[in-house]
mmCIF file with all atom_site columns, C-alpha atoms in Angstrom:
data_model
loop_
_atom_site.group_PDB
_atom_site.id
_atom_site.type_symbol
_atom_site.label_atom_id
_atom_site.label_alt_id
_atom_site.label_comp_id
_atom_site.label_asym_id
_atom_site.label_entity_id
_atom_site.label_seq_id
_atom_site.pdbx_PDB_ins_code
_atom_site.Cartn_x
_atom_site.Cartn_y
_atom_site.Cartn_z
_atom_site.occupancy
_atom_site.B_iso_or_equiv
_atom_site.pdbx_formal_charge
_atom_site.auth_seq_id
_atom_site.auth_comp_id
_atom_site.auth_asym_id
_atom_site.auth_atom_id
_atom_site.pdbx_PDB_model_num
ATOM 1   C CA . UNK A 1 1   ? 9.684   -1.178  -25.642 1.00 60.00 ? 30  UNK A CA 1
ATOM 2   C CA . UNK A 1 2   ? 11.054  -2.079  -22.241 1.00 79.00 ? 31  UNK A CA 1
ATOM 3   C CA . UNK A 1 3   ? 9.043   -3.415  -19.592 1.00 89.00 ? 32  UNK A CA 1
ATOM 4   C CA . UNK A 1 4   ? 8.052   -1.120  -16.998 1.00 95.00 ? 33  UNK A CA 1
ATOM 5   C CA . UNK A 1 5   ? 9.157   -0.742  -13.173 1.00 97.00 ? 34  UNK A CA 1
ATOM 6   C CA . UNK A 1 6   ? 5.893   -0.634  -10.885 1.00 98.00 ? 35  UNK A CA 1
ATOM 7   C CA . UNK A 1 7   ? 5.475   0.007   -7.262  1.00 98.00 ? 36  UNK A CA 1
ATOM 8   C CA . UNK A 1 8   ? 2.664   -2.064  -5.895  1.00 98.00 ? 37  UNK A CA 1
ATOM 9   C CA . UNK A 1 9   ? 2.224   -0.809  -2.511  1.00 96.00 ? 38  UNK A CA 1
ATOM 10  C CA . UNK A 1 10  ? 1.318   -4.069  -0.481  1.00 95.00 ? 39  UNK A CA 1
ATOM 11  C CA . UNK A 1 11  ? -0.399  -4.670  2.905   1.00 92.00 ? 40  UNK A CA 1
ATOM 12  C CA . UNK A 1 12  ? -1.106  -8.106  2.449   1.00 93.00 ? 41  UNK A CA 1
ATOM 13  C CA . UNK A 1 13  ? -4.891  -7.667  2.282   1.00 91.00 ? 42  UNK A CA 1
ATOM 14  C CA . UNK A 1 14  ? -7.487  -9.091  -0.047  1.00 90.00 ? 43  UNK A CA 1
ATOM 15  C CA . UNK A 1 15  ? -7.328  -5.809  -2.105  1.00 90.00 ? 44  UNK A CA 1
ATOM 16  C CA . UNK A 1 16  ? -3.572  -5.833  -2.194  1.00 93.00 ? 45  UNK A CA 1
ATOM 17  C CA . UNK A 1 17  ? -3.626  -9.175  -3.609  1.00 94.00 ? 46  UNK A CA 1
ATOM 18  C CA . UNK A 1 18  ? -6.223  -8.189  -6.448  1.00 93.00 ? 47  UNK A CA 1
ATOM 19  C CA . UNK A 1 19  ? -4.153  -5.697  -7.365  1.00 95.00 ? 48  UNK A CA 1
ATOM 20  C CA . UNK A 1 20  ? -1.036  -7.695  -8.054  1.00 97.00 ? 49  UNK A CA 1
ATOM 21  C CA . UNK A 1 21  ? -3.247  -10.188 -10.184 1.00 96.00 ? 50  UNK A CA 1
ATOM 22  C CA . UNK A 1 22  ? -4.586  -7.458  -12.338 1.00 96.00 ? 51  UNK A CA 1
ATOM 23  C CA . UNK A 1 23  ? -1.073  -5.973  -12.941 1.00 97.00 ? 52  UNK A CA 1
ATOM 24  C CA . UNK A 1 24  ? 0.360   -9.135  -13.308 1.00 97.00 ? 53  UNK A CA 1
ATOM 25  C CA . UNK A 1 25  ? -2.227  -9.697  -16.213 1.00 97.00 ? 54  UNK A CA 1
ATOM 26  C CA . UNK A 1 26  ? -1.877  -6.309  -17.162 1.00 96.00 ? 55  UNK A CA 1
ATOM 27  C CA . UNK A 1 27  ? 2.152   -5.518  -17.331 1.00 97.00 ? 56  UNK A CA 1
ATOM 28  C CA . UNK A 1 28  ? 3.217   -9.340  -17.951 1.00 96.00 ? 57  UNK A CA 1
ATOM 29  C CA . UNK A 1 29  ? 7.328   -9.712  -16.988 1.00 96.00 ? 58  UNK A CA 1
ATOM 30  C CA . UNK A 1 30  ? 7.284   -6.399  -15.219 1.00 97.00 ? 59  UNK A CA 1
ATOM 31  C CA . UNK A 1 31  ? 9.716   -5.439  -12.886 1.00 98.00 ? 60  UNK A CA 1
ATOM 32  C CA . UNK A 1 32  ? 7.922   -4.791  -9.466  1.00 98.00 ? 61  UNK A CA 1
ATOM 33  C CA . UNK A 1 33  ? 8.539   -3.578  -6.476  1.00 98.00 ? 62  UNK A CA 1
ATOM 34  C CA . UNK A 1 34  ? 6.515   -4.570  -3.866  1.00 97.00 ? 63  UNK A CA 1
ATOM 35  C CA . UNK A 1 35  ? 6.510   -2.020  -1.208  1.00 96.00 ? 64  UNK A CA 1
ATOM 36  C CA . UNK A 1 36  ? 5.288   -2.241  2.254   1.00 92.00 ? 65  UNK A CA 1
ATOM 37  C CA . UNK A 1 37  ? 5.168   1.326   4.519   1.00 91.00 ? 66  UNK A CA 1
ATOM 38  C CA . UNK A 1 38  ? 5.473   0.780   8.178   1.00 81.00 ? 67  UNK A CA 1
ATOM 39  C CA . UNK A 1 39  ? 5.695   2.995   10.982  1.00 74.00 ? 68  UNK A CA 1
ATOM 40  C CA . UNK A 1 40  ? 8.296   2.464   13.759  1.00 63.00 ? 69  UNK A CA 1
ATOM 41  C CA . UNK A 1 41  ? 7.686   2.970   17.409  1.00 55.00 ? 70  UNK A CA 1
ATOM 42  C CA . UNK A 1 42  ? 10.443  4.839   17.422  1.00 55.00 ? 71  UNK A CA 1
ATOM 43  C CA . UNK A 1 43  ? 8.780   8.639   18.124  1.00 53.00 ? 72  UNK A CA 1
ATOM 44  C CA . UNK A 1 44  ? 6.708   7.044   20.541  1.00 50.00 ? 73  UNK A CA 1
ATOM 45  C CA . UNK A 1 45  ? 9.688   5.461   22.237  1.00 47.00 ? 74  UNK A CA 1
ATOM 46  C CA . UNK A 1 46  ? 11.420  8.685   22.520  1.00 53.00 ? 75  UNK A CA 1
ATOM 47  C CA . UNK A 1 47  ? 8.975   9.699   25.361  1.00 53.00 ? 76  UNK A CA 1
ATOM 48  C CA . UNK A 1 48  ? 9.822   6.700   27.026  1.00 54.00 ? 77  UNK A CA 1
ATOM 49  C CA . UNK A 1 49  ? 14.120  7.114   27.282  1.00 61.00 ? 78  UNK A CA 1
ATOM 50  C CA . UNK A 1 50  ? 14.789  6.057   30.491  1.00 58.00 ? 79  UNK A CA 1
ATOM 51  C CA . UNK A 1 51  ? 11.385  4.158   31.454  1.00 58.00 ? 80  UNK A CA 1
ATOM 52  C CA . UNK A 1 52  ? 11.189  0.114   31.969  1.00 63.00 ? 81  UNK A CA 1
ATOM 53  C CA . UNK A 1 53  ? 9.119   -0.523  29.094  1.00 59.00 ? 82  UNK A CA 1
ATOM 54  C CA . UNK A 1 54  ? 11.269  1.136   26.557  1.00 53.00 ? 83  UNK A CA 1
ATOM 55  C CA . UNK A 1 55  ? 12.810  -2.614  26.120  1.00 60.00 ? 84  UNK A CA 1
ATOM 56  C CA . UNK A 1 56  ? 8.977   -4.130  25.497  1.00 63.00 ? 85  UNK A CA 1
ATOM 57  C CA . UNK A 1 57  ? 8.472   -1.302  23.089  1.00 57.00 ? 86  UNK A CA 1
ATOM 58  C CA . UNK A 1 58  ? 12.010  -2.574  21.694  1.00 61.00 ? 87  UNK A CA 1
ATOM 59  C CA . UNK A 1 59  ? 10.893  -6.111  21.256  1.00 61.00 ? 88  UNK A CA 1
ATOM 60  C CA . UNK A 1 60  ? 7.540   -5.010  19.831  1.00 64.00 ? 89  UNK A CA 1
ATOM 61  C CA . UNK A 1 61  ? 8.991   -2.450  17.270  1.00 57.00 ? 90  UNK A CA 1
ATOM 62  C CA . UNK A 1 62  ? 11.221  -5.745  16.380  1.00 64.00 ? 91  UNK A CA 1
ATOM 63  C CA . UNK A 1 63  ? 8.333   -8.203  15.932  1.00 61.00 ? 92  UNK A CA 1
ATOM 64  C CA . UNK A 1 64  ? 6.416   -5.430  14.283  1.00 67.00 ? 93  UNK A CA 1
ATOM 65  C CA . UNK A 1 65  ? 9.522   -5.411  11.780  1.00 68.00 ? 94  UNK A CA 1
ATOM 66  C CA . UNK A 1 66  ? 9.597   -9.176  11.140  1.00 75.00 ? 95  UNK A CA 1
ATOM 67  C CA . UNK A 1 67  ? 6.367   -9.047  10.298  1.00 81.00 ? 96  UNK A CA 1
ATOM 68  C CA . UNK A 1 68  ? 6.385   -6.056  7.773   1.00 84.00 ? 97  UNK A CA 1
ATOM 69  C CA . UNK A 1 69  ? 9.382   -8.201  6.251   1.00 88.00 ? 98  UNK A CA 1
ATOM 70  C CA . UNK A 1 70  ? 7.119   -11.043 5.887   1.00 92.00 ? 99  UNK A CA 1
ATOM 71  C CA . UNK A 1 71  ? 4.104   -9.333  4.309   1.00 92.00 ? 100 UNK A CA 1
ATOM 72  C CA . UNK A 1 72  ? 6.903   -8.144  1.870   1.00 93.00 ? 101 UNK A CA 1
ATOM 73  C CA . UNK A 1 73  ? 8.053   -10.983 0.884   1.00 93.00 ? 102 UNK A CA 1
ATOM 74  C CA . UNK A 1 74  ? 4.440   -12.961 0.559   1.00 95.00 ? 103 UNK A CA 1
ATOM 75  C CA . UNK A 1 75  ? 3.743   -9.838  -1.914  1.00 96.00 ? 104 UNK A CA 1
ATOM 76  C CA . UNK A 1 76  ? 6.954   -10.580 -3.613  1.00 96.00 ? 105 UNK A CA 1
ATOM 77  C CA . UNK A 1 77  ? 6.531   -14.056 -3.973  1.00 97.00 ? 106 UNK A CA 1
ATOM 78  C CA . UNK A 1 78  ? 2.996   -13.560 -4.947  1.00 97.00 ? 107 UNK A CA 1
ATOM 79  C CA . UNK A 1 79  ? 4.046   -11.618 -8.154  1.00 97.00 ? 108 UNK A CA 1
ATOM 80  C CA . UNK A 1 80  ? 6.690   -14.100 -8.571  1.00 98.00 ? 109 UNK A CA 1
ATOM 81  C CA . UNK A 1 81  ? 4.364   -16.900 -8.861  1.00 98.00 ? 110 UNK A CA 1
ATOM 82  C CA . UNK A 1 82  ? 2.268   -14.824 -11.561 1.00 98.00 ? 111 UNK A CA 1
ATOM 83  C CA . UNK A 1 83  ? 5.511   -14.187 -13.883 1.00 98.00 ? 112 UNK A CA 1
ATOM 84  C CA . UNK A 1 84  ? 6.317   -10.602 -12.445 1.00 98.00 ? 113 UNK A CA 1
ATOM 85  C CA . UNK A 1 85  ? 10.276  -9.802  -11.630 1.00 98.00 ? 114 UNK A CA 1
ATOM 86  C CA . UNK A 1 86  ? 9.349   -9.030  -8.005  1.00 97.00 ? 115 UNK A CA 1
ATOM 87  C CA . UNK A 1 87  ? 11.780  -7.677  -5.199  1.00 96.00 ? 116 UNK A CA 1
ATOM 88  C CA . UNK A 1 88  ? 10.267  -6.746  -1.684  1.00 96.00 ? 117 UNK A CA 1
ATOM 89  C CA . UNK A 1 89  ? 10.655  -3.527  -0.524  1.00 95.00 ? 118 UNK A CA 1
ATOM 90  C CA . UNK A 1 90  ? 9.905   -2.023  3.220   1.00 91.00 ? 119 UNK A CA 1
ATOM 91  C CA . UNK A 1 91  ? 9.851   1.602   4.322   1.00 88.00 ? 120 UNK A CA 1
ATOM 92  C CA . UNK A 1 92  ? 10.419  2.388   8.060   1.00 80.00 ? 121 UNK A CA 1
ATOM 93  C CA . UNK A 1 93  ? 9.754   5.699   8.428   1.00 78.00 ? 122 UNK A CA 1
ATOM 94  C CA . UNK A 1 94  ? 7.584   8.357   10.370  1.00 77.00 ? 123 UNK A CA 1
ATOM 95  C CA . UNK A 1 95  ? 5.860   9.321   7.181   1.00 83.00 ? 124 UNK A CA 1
ATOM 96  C CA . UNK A 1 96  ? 2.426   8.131   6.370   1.00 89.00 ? 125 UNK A CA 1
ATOM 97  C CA . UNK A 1 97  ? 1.654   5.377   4.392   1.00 90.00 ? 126 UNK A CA 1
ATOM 98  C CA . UNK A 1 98  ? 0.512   7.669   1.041   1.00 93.00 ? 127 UNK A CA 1
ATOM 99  C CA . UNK A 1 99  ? 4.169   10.212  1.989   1.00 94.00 ? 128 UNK A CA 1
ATOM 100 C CA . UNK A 1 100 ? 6.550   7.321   2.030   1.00 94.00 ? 129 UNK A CA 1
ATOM 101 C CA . UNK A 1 101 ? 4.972   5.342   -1.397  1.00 96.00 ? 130 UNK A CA 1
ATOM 102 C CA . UNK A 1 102 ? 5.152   8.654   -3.314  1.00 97.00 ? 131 UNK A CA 1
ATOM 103 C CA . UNK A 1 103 ? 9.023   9.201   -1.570  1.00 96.00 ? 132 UNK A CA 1
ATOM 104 C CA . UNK A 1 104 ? 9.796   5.524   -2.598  1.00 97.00 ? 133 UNK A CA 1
ATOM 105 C CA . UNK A 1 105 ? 8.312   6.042   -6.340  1.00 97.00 ? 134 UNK A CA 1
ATOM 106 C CA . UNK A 1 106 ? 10.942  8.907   -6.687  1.00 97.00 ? 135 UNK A CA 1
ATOM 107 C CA . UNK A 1 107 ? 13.817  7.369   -4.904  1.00 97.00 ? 136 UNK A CA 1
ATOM 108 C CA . UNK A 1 108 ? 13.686  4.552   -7.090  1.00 97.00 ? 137 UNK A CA 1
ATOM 109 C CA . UNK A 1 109 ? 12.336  6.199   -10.314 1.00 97.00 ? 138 UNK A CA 1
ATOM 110 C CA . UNK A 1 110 ? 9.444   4.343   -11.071 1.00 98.00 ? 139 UNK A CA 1
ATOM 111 C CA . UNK A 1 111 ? 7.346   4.052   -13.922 1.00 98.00 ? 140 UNK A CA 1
ATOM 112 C CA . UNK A 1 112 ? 3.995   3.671   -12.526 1.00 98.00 ? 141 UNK A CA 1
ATOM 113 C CA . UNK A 1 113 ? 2.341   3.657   -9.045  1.00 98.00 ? 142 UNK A CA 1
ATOM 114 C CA . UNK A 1 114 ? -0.257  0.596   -7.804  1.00 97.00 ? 143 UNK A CA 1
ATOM 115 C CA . UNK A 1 115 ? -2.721  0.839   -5.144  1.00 94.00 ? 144 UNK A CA 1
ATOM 116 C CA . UNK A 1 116 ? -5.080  -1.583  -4.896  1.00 91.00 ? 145 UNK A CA 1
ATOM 117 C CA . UNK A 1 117 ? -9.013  -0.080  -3.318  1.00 84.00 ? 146 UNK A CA 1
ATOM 118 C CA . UNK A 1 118 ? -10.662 -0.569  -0.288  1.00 72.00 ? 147 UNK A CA 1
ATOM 119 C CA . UNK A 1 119 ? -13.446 1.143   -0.802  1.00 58.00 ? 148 UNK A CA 1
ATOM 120 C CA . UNK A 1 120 ? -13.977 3.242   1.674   1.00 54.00 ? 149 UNK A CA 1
ATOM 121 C CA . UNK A 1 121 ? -16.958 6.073   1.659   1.00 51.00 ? 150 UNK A CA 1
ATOM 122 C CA . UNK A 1 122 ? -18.133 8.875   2.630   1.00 51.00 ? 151 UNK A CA 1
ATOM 123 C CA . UNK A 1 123 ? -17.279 9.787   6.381   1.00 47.00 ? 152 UNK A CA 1
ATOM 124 C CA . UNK A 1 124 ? -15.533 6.299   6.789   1.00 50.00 ? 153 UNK A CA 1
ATOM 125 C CA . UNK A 1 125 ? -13.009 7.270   4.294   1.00 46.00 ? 154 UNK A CA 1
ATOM 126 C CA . UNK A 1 126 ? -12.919 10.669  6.100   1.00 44.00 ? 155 UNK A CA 1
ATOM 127 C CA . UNK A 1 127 ? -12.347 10.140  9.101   1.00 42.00 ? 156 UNK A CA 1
ATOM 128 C CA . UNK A 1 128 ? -9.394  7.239   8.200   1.00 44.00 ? 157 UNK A CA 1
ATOM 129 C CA . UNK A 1 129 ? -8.452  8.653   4.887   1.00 55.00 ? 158 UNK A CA 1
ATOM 130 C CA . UNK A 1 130 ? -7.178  7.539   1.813   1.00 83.00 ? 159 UNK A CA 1
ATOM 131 C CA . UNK A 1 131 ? -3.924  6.338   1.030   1.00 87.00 ? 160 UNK A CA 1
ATOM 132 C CA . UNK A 1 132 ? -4.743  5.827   -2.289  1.00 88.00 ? 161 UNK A CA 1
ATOM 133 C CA . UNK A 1 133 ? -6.615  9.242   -2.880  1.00 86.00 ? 162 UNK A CA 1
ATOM 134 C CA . UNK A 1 134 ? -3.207  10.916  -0.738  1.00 90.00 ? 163 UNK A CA 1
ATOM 135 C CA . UNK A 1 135 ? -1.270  9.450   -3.290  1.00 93.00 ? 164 UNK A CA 1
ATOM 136 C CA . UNK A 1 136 ? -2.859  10.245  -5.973  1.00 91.00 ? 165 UNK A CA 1
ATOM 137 C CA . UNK A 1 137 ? -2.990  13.814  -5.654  1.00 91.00 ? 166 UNK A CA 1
ATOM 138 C CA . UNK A 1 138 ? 0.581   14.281  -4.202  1.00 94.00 ? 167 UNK A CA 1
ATOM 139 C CA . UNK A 1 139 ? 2.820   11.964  -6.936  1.00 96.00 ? 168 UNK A CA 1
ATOM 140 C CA . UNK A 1 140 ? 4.731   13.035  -9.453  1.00 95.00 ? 169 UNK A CA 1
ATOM 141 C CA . UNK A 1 141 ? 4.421   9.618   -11.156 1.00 97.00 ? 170 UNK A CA 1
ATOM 142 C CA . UNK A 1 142 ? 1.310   7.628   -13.385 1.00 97.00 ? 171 UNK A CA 1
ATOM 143 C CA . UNK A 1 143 ? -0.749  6.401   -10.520 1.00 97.00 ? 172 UNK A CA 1
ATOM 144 C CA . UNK A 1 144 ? -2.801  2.975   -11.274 1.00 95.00 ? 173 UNK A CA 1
ATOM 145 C CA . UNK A 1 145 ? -5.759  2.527   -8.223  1.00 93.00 ? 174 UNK A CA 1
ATOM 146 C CA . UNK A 1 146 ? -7.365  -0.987  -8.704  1.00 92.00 ? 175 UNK A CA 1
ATOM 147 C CA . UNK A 1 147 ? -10.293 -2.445  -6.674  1.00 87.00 ? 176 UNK A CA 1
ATOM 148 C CA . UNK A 1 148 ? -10.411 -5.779  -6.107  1.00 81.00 ? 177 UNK A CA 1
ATOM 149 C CA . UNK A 1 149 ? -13.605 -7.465  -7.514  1.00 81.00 ? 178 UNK A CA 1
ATOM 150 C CA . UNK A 1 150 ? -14.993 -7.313  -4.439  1.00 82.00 ? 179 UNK A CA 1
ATOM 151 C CA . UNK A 1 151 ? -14.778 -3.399  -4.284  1.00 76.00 ? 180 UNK A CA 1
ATOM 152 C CA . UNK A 1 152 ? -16.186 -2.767  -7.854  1.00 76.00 ? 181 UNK A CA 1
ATOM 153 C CA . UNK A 1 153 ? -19.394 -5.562  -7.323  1.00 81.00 ? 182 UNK A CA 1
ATOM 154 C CA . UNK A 1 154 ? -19.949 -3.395  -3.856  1.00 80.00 ? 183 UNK A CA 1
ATOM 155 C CA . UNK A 1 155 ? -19.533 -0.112  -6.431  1.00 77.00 ? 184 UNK A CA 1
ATOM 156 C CA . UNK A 1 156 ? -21.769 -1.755  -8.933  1.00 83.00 ? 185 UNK A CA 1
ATOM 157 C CA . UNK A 1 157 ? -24.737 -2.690  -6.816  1.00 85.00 ? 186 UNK A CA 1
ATOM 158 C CA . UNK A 1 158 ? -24.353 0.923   -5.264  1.00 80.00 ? 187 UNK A CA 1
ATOM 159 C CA . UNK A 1 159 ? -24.574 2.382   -8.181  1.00 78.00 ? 188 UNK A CA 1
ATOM 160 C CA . UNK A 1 160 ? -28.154 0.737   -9.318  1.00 81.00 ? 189 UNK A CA 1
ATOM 161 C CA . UNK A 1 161 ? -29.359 1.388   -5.795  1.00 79.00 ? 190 UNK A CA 1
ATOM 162 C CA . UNK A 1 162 ? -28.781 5.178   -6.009  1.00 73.00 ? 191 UNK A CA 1
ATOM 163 C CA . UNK A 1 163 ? -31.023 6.711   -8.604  1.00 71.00 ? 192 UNK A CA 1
ATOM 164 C CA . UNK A 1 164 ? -29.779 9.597   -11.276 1.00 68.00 ? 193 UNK A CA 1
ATOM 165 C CA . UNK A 1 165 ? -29.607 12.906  -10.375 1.00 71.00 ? 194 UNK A CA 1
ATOM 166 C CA . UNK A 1 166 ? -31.124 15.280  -12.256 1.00 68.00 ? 195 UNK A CA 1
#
């Protein structure tokens, strides 16, 4: 059976990070991609054409760009280290974070989504919404969402705090 191709959508955070460990244990040798989503300044600079600080916004779009490539390529060398095939992969588009990992599962024909958790709640996760529960409902692709140890302990002691409803 040949290993599978994953998408790990990456951020760089602590949940992120759990999730490539957990794959990595759980897909040994896969092939992943490790995809970061940003969003370019660019529809924001539009308003600007013309106006002085269109070249700060420029710069900052840049810097903003350097460092999506870097968070990239610390997820890709993070799956490297744990015996994944790992490529970084960046998205810089006006879509949301949840439209362009679903657009990027198709385009490259993946075999399975991962999102790590962050946990978020009630009006919290409202109010900023849920990449992870976006993607879930709108991909065509298996979709793998992993909390980080952190996330499930927090879930846990939740849990025997709230008694059973009846």
């Amino acid at each position: 059976m040949p290993s599978p191709t994953l998408l790990i959508a990456y951020d760089g955070s602590p949940n992120a990070q759990s999730a490539v460990h957990t794959v990595a244990g759980l897909f040994p040798g896969a092939t992943a991609l490790l995809f970061y989503a940003r969003q370019p300044l660019e529809g924001f600079a539009a308003h600007l054409e013309g106006h002085p600080a269109l070249e700060k916004l420029q710069d900052l779009d840049a810097a903003a760009l350097d460092a999506s490539e870097r968070i990239a390529a610390d997820g890709a060398q993070l799956a490297l280290d744990l015996g994944l095939k790992a490529e970084a992969l960046i998205s810089s588009t006006m879509a949301t974070a949840s439209e362009a990992i679903v657009e990027a599962a198709e385009a490259r024909g993946v075999d399975l989504i991962i999102l790590g958790s962050r946990g978020l709640r009630g009006f919290t996760a409202t109010v900023l919404g849920s990449t992870s529960a976006n993607v879930l409902h709108h991909a065509t692709r298996p979709t793998l969402v992993i909390p980080s140890d952190d996330v499930a302990a927090a879930r846990r002691t939740s849990r025997r705090a709230t008694p059973p409803r009846r």
